[in-house]
PDB file of C-alpha atoms and ligand atoms in Angstrom:
ATOM      1  CA  MET A  27       0.000   0.000   0.000  1.00  0.00           C
ATOM      2  CA  ALA A  28       1.472   3.360  -1.083  1.00  0.00           C
ATOM      3  CA  LYS A  29       2.011   5.952   1.609  1.00  0.00           C
ATOM      4  CA  PRO A  30      -0.412   8.924   1.743  1.00  0.00           C
ATOM      5  CA  ILE A  31       0.109  12.451   0.480  1.00  0.00           C
ATOM      6  CA  TYR A  32      -0.239  14.946   3.331  1.00  0.00           C
ATOM      7  CA  ILE A  33      -2.258  18.060   2.425  1.00  0.00           C
ATOM      8  CA  LEU A  34      -1.630  20.593   5.177  1.00  0.00           C
ATOM      9  CA  ASN A  35      -3.377  23.923   5.672  1.00  0.00           C
ATOM     10  CA  GLY A  36      -2.298  26.672   8.031  1.00  0.00           C
ATOM     11  CA  PRO A  37      -3.911  29.422  10.090  1.00  0.00           C
ATOM     12  CA  ASN A  38      -7.299  30.876   9.195  1.00  0.00           C
ATOM     13  CA  LEU A  39      -7.889  28.575   6.234  1.00  0.00           C
ATOM     14  CA  ASN A  40     -10.770  27.079   8.251  1.00  0.00           C
ATOM     15  CA  LEU A  41     -12.535  30.382   7.391  1.00  0.00           C
ATOM     16  CA  LEU A  42     -12.419  29.649   3.666  1.00  0.00           C
ATOM     17  CA  GLY A  43     -15.753  30.393   2.005  1.00  0.00           C
ATOM     18  CA  LEU A  44     -17.021  32.179   5.110  1.00  0.00           C
ATOM     19  CA  ARG A  45     -15.249  35.564   4.694  1.00  0.00           C
ATOM     20  CA  GLN A  46     -13.347  37.560   2.019  1.00  0.00           C
ATOM     21  CA  PRO A  47     -14.814  35.646  -0.989  1.00  0.00           C
ATOM     22  CA  GLU A  48     -13.374  38.343  -3.313  1.00  0.00           C
ATOM     23  CA  ILE A  49      -9.885  37.043  -2.436  1.00  0.00           C
ATOM     24  CA  TYR A  50     -10.399  33.398  -1.542  1.00  0.00           C
ATOM     25  CA  GLY A  51     -13.629  32.416  -3.329  1.00  0.00           C
ATOM     26  CA  ARG A  52     -16.800  30.817  -1.992  1.00  0.00           C
ATOM     27  CA  ALA A  53     -15.747  27.196  -1.536  1.00  0.00           C
ATOM     28  CA  THR A  54     -15.175  25.994   2.023  1.00  0.00           C
ATOM     29  CA  LEU A  55     -12.171  23.998   3.209  1.00  0.00           C
ATOM     30  CA  GLU A  56     -14.498  21.012   3.464  1.00  0.00           C
ATOM     31  CA  ASP A  57     -15.278  21.448  -0.273  1.00  0.00           C
ATOM     32  CA  VAL A  58     -11.508  21.498  -0.953  1.00  0.00           C
ATOM     33  CA  ALA A  59     -11.026  18.328   1.108  1.00  0.00           C
ATOM     34  CA  GLU A  60     -13.826  16.575  -0.818  1.00  0.00           C
ATOM     35  CA  ASP A  61     -12.445  17.679  -4.224  1.00  0.00           C
ATOM     36  CA  CYS A  62      -8.980  16.469  -3.224  1.00  0.00           C
ATOM     37  CA  ALA A  63     -10.350  13.122  -2.016  1.00  0.00           C
ATOM     38  CA  SER A  64     -12.197  12.555  -5.337  1.00  0.00           C
ATOM     39  CA  LEU A  65      -9.183  13.426  -7.468  1.00  0.00           C
ATOM     40  CA  ALA A  66      -6.843  11.395  -5.273  1.00  0.00           C
ATOM     41  CA  GLU A  67      -9.061   8.340  -5.761  1.00  0.00           C
ATOM     42  CA  GLU A  68      -9.005   8.895  -9.543  1.00  0.00           C
ATOM     43  CA  LEU A  69      -5.200   9.192  -9.486  1.00  0.00           C
ATOM     44  CA  GLY A  70      -4.749   6.160  -7.226  1.00  0.00           C
ATOM     45  CA  LEU A  71      -3.324   8.248  -4.379  1.00  0.00           C
ATOM     46  CA  THR A  72      -4.335   8.319  -0.741  1.00  0.00           C
ATOM     47  CA  ILE A  73      -4.396  11.604   1.155  1.00  0.00           C
ATOM     48  CA  ARG A  74      -4.421  12.934   4.680  1.00  0.00           C
ATOM     49  CA  PHE A  75      -6.030  16.371   4.699  1.00  0.00           C
ATOM     50  CA  HIS A  76      -5.481  18.601   7.762  1.00  0.00           C
ATOM     51  CA  GLN A  77      -5.844  22.211   8.876  1.00  0.00           C
ATOM     52  CA  SER A  78      -4.541  23.874  12.010  1.00  0.00           C
ATOM     53  CA  ASN A  79      -4.255  27.386  13.367  1.00  0.00           C
ATOM     54  CA  HIS A  80      -1.154  26.293  15.323  1.00  0.00           C
ATOM     55  CA  GLU A  81       2.362  26.275  13.878  1.00  0.00           C
ATOM     56  CA  GLY A  82       3.522  23.402  16.131  1.00  0.00           C
ATOM     57  CA  GLN A  83       0.678  21.166  14.954  1.00  0.00           C
ATOM     58  CA  ILE A  84       1.660  21.721  11.326  1.00  0.00           C
ATOM     59  CA  ILE A  85       5.272  20.882  12.204  1.00  0.00           C
ATOM     60  CA  ASP A  86       4.102  17.700  13.983  1.00  0.00           C
ATOM     61  CA  TRP A  87       2.189  16.625  10.840  1.00  0.00           C
ATOM     62  CA  ILE A  88       5.292  17.252   8.699  1.00  0.00           C
ATOM     63  CA  HIS A  89       7.276  15.070  11.141  1.00  0.00           C
ATOM     64  CA  GLN A  90       4.585  12.391  10.824  1.00  0.00           C
ATOM     65  CA  ALA A  91       4.881  12.645   7.032  1.00  0.00           C
ATOM     66  CA  ARG A  92       8.653  11.913   7.356  1.00  0.00           C
ATOM     67  CA  VAL A  93       7.728   8.436   8.555  1.00  0.00           C
ATOM     68  CA  GLU A  94       4.320   7.764   7.053  1.00  0.00           C
ATOM     69  CA  GLY A  95       3.988  10.071   4.037  1.00  0.00           C
ATOM     70  CA  GLU A  96       5.012   9.990   0.389  1.00  0.00           C
ATOM     71  CA  GLY A  97       4.730  13.740  -0.289  1.00  0.00           C
ATOM     72  CA  VAL A  98       3.530  16.995   1.231  1.00  0.00           C
ATOM     73  CA  ILE A  99       1.240  19.613  -0.301  1.00  0.00           C
ATOM     74  CA  VAL A 100       1.184  22.628   1.971  1.00  0.00           C
ATOM     75  CA  ASN A 101      -0.646  25.933   2.156  1.00  0.00           C
ATOM     76  CA  PRO A 102       0.921  27.355   5.298  1.00  0.00           C
ATOM     77  CA  GLY A 103      -1.302  30.485   5.265  1.00  0.00           C
ATOM     78  CA  ALA A 104       0.469  33.521   6.714  1.00  0.00           C
ATOM     79  CA  LEU A 105       3.130  31.220   8.234  1.00  0.00           C
ATOM     80  CA  THR A 106       4.466  31.019   4.654  1.00  0.00           C
ATOM     81  CA  HIS A 107       5.979  34.453   5.150  1.00  0.00           C
ATOM     82  CA  THR A 108       7.301  34.040   8.691  1.00  0.00           C
ATOM     83  CA  SER A 109       8.045  30.451   9.641  1.00  0.00           C
ATOM     84  CA  ILE A 110      11.638  29.244   9.498  1.00  0.00           C
ATOM     85  CA  ALA A 111      10.425  26.407  11.776  1.00  0.00           C
ATOM     86  CA  ILE A 112       8.119  25.059   9.049  1.00  0.00           C
ATOM     87  CA  LEU A 113      10.968  25.392   6.522  1.00  0.00           C
ATOM     88  CA  ASP A 114      13.253  23.423   8.877  1.00  0.00           C
ATOM     89  CA  ALA A 115      10.615  20.691   9.292  1.00  0.00           C
ATOM     90  CA  LEU A 116      10.152  20.446   5.509  1.00  0.00           C
ATOM     91  CA  ASN A 117      13.922  20.279   5.051  1.00  0.00           C
ATOM     92  CA  ALA A 118      13.889  17.181   7.274  1.00  0.00           C
ATOM     93  CA  PHE A 119      11.258  15.567   5.020  1.00  0.00           C
ATOM     94  CA  GLU A 120      12.763  13.647   2.101  1.00  0.00           C
ATOM     95  CA  GLY A 121       9.853  13.406  -0.346  1.00  0.00           C
ATOM     96  CA  PRO A 122       8.422  15.987  -2.748  1.00  0.00           C
ATOM     97  CA  VAL A 123       6.879  19.200  -1.406  1.00  0.00           C
ATOM     98  CA  ILE A 124       4.450  21.425  -3.309  1.00  0.00           C
ATOM     99  CA  GLU A 125       3.405  24.825  -1.951  1.00  0.00           C
ATOM    100  CA  VAL A 126      -0.102  26.076  -2.752  1.00  0.00           C
ATOM    101  CA  HIS A 127      -1.648  29.521  -2.337  1.00  0.00           C
ATOM    102  CA  ILE A 128      -5.238  30.203  -3.288  1.00  0.00           C
ATOM    103  CA  SER A 129      -4.506  33.860  -4.005  1.00  0.00           C
ATOM    104  CA  ASN A 130      -1.658  35.227  -6.106  1.00  0.00           C
ATOM    105  CA  ILE A 131       0.649  36.283  -3.281  1.00  0.00           C
ATOM    106  CA  HIS A 132       2.826  38.226  -5.764  1.00  0.00           C
ATOM    107  CA  LYS A 133      -0.082  40.490  -6.699  1.00  0.00           C
ATOM    108  CA  ARG A 134      -0.776  41.372  -3.061  1.00  0.00           C
ATOM    109  CA  GLU A 135       1.058  43.253  -0.285  1.00  0.00           C
ATOM    110  CA  THR A 136       4.870  43.114  -0.482  1.00  0.00           C
ATOM    111  CA  PHE A 137       5.067  41.225   2.843  1.00  0.00           C
ATOM    112  CA  ARG A 138       3.356  38.291   1.073  1.00  0.00           C
ATOM    113  CA  HIS A 139       5.902  38.174  -1.753  1.00  0.00           C
ATOM    114  CA  HIS A 140       8.517  36.259   0.214  1.00  0.00           C
ATOM    115  CA  SER A 141       7.973  32.611   1.139  1.00  0.00           C
ATOM    116  CA  TYR A 142      10.342  30.606   3.358  1.00  0.00           C
ATOM    117  CA  VAL A 143       8.597  27.432   2.171  1.00  0.00           C
ATOM    118  CA  SER A 144       9.507  28.168  -1.466  1.00  0.00           C
ATOM    119  CA  LEU A 145      13.175  27.592  -0.519  1.00  0.00           C
ATOM    120  CA  ARG A 146      12.234  23.923  -0.101  1.00  0.00           C
ATOM    121  CA  ALA A 147       9.269  23.325  -2.428  1.00  0.00           C
ATOM    122  CA  GLU A 148       9.737  21.465  -5.732  1.00  0.00           C
ATOM    123  CA  GLY A 149       6.799  23.469  -7.081  1.00  0.00           C
ATOM    124  CA  VAL A 150       4.728  26.511  -6.151  1.00  0.00           C
ATOM    125  CA  ILE A 151       1.140  27.172  -7.291  1.00  0.00           C
ATOM    126  CA  ALA A 152      -0.397  30.574  -6.534  1.00  0.00           C
ATOM    127  CA  GLY A 153      -3.450  32.444  -7.763  1.00  0.00           C
ATOM    128  CA  CYS A 154      -5.328  29.464  -9.213  1.00  0.00           C
ATOM    129  CA  GLY A 155      -7.967  29.492  -6.481  1.00  0.00           C
ATOM    130  CA  ILE A 156      -8.814  26.171  -4.863  1.00  0.00           C
ATOM    131  CA  GLU A 157      -8.026  24.467  -8.192  1.00  0.00           C
ATOM    132  CA  GLY A 158      -4.395  24.939  -7.124  1.00  0.00           C
ATOM    133  CA  TYR A 159      -4.793  22.004  -4.715  1.00  0.00           C
ATOM    134  CA  LEU A 160      -5.924  19.758  -7.578  1.00  0.00           C
ATOM    135  CA  LEU A 161      -3.072  20.923  -9.825  1.00  0.00           C
ATOM    136  CA  ALA A 162      -0.697  20.165  -6.957  1.00  0.00           C
ATOM    137  CA  LEU A 163      -2.130  16.651  -6.565  1.00  0.00           C
ATOM    138  CA  ARG A 164      -1.672  15.955 -10.297  1.00  0.00           C
ATOM    139  CA  ARG A 165       1.921  17.196 -10.093  1.00  0.00           C
ATOM    140  CA  MET A 166       2.464  15.114  -6.956  1.00  0.00           C
ATOM    141  CA  LYS A 167       1.336  12.005  -8.849  1.00  0.00           C
ATOM    142  CA  THR A 168       4.044  12.691 -11.462  1.00  0.00           C
ATOM    143  CA  LEU A 169       6.703  13.307  -8.793  1.00  0.00           C
ATOM    144  CA  VAL A 170       5.966  10.188  -6.755  1.00  0.00           C
ATOM    145  CA  LEU A 171       6.088   8.049  -9.895  1.00  0.00           C
ATOM    146  CA  ALA A 172       9.518   9.445 -10.864  1.00  0.00           C
TER     147      ALA A 172
HETATM  148  O1  CA2 B  23      -3.543  32.655  -0.772  1.00  0.00           O
HETATM  149  C1  CA2 B  23      -3.326  31.830   0.130  1.00  0.00           C
HETATM  150  O2  CA2 B  23      -3.670  30.655   0.061  1.00  0.00           O
HETATM  151  C2  CA2 B  23      -2.655  32.304   1.428  1.00  0.00           C
HETATM  152  O3  CA2 B  23      -1.796  31.271   1.878  1.00  0.00           O
HETATM  153  C3  CA2 B  23      -3.784  32.520   2.403  1.00  0.00           C
HETATM  154  C4  CA2 B  23      -3.314  33.129   3.731  1.00  0.00           C
HETATM  155  C5  CA2 B  23      -2.451  34.363   3.492  1.00  0.00           C
HETATM  156  O4  CA2 B  23      -1.945  34.840   4.727  1.00  0.00           O
HETATM  157  C6  CA2 B  23      -1.308  34.065   2.545  1.00  0.00           C
HETATM  158  O5  CA2 B  23      -0.562  35.251   2.345  1.00  0.00           O
HETATM  159  C7  CA2 B  23      -1.831  33.554   1.223  1.00  0.00           C
HETATM  160  C8  CA2 B  23      -4.518  33.543   4.570  1.00  0.00           C
HETATM  161  C9  CA2 B  23      -5.457  32.449   4.865  1.00  0.00           C
HETATM  162  C10 CA2 B  23      -6.679  33.068   5.457  1.00  0.00           C
HETATM  163  O6  CA2 B  23      -7.782  32.530   4.784  1.00  0.00           O
HETATM  164  C11 CA2 B  23      -8.969  33.164   4.942  1.00  0.00           C
HETATM  165  C12 CA2 B  23      -9.988  32.700   4.158  1.00  0.00           C
HETATM  166  C13 CA2 B  23     -11.218  33.292   4.231  1.00  0.00           C
HETATM  167  C14 CA2 B  23     -11.431  34.339   5.115  1.00  0.00           C
HETATM  168  C15 CA2 B  23     -10.415  34.795   5.916  1.00  0.00           C
HETATM  169  C16 CA2 B  23      -9.170  34.202   5.842  1.00  0.00           C
END
């Protein structure tokens, strides 16, 4: 049995679809989880989909992925721009990492332009809305086959 792909979501992404639809759209995180589960089944992948508002919890899931996971897809939320600790955890993970942002962080405030996670990620998807998660899963399928 192949190991699962971890799909990790950071702070405030539990509010998806509930506020700021002009930036993040109307789909909820539950919708994203369902879309990812359907596509994963089609691609023959298994996923573990998580969200936390706590940096340490995200780091613990990355550590879990070191042992039990094949790849990591991560939208670290605002921790993208601040967290060397998440970068360090990802650097200790040996499989492929894809970073996803729903919004185009490069079109927004300058403080969102820098990502610590991008120093580690094989690929970065930004500004494709929640479809970015599905693009990341398709790319992950290619990377885990390689
Ligand atoms: O575009 C993305 O996916 C972000 O990672 C989202 C983060 C933001 O800090 C990053 O710069 C870019 C914010 C997540 C907050 O999500 C909300 C969704 C709906 C309502 C309020 C917050």
